[in-house]
Amino acid sequence: MKKDADWDEEVRFLARQWQPAVEVQVLEFYAQRRRRTRAKLAFVDTYERYFLNPGPEGLAP
């Protein structure tokens, strides 16, 4: 099982590589989720919103 720090690093890596134009927005969204829940669940929410099926708020301009 991954540690919380591993999920944190995974989000930072994905934001930097896949969505560099909205990296700050991705990391802020993850941090908000992270304050309310475990790292894995915050990662899943962030991944679904910005990487798996991004809507208008998750697409780089």
Short mmCIF file of the C-alpha atoms (twelve columns), coordinates in Angstrom:
data_MODEL
# 
_entry.id   MODEL 
# 
loop_
_atom_site.group_PDB 
_atom_site.id 
_atom_site.type_symbol 
_atom_site.label_atom_id 
_atom_site.label_alt_id 
_atom_site.label_comp_id 
_atom_site.label_asym_id 
_atom_site.label_seq_id 
_atom_site.Cartn_x 
_atom_site.Cartn_y 
_atom_site.Cartn_z 
_atom_site.pdbx_PDB_model_num 
ATOM 1  C CA . MET A 1  0.000   0.000  0.000   1 
ATOM 2  C CA . LYS A 2  1.262   3.456  -0.896  1 
ATOM 3  C CA . LYS A 3  2.041   6.021  1.774   1 
ATOM 4  C CA . ASP A 4  0.324   9.395  1.736   1 
ATOM 5  C CA . ALA A 5  3.541   11.042 0.561   1 
ATOM 6  C CA . ASP A 6  3.565   8.738  -2.475  1 
ATOM 7  C CA . TRP A 7  0.084   9.917  -3.512  1 
ATOM 8  C CA . ASP A 8  1.177   13.526 -3.002  1 
ATOM 9  C CA . GLU A 9  4.201   12.995 -5.249  1 
ATOM 10 C CA . GLU A 10 2.108   11.224 -7.891  1 
ATOM 11 C CA . VAL A 11 -0.273  14.196 -8.147  1 
ATOM 12 C CA . ARG A 12 2.637   16.644 -8.418  1 
ATOM 13 C CA . PHE A 13 4.223   14.530 -11.175 1 
ATOM 14 C CA . LEU A 14 0.997   14.173 -13.169 1 
ATOM 15 C CA . ALA A 15 0.178   17.865 -12.857 1 
ATOM 16 C CA . ARG A 16 3.668   18.823 -14.054 1 
ATOM 17 C CA . GLN A 17 3.688   16.353 -16.963 1 
ATOM 18 C CA . TRP A 18 0.080   16.235 -18.164 1 
ATOM 19 C CA . GLN A 19 -1.428  19.592 -17.220 1 
ATOM 20 C CA . PRO A 20 1.415   22.112 -16.853 1 
ATOM 21 C CA . ALA A 21 -0.821  25.050 -17.814 1 
ATOM 22 C CA . VAL A 22 -3.150  24.381 -14.852 1 
ATOM 23 C CA . GLU A 23 -0.620  22.765 -12.493 1 
ATOM 24 C CA . VAL A 24 -1.312  25.216 -9.672  1 
ATOM 25 C CA . GLN A 25 -5.058  24.700 -9.999  1 
ATOM 26 C CA . VAL A 26 -4.626  20.902 -9.894  1 
ATOM 27 C CA . LEU A 27 -2.443  21.091 -6.794  1 
ATOM 28 C CA . GLU A 28 -4.841  23.461 -5.023  1 
ATOM 29 C CA . PHE A 29 -7.776  21.153 -5.757  1 
ATOM 30 C CA . TYR A 30 -5.798  18.183 -4.428  1 
ATOM 31 C CA . ALA A 31 -4.802  20.106 -1.285  1 
ATOM 32 C CA . GLN A 32 -8.439  21.011 -0.588  1 
ATOM 33 C CA . ARG A 33 -9.496  17.377 -0.939  1 
ATOM 34 C CA . ARG A 34 -6.487  16.228 1.078   1 
ATOM 35 C CA . ARG A 35 -7.546  18.357 4.060   1 
ATOM 36 C CA . ARG A 36 -10.916 16.595 4.137   1 
ATOM 37 C CA . THR A 37 -9.965  12.988 3.386   1 
ATOM 38 C CA . ARG A 38 -7.151  10.474 2.973   1 
ATOM 39 C CA . ALA A 39 -4.502  10.998 0.317   1 
ATOM 40 C CA . LYS A 40 -5.670  8.086  -1.850  1 
ATOM 41 C CA . LEU A 41 -9.239  9.400  -2.044  1 
ATOM 42 C CA . ALA A 42 -7.999  12.916 -2.739  1 
ATOM 43 C CA . PHE A 43 -5.815  11.489 -5.517  1 
ATOM 44 C CA . VAL A 44 -8.766  9.649  -7.064  1 
ATOM 45 C CA . ASP A 45 -10.943 12.787 -7.038  1 
ATOM 46 C CA . THR A 46 -8.161  14.851 -8.581  1 
ATOM 47 C CA . TYR A 47 -7.298  12.216 -11.176 1 
ATOM 48 C CA . GLU A 48 -10.906 11.869 -12.291 1 
ATOM 49 C CA . ARG A 49 -11.397 15.633 -12.555 1 
ATOM 50 C CA . TYR A 50 -8.175  16.668 -14.285 1 
ATOM 51 C CA . PHE A 51 -6.723  13.603 -16.021 1 
ATOM 52 C CA . LEU A 52 -9.264  10.877 -16.683 1 
ATOM 53 C CA . ASN A 53 -12.181 12.892 -18.007 1 
ATOM 54 C CA . PRO A 54 -11.363 16.583 -17.750 1 
ATOM 55 C CA . GLY A 55 -14.187 19.062 -18.115 1 
ATOM 56 C CA . PRO A 56 -13.762 22.708 -19.042 1 
ATOM 57 C CA . GLU A 57 -12.238 23.508 -15.616 1 
ATOM 58 C CA . GLY A 58 -9.685  20.723 -16.033 1 
ATOM 59 C CA . LEU A 59 -8.480  21.454 -19.543 1 
ATOM 60 C CA . ALA A 60 -5.370  23.433 -20.226 1 
ATOM 61 C CA . PRO A 61 -6.093  26.543 -22.322 1 
# 
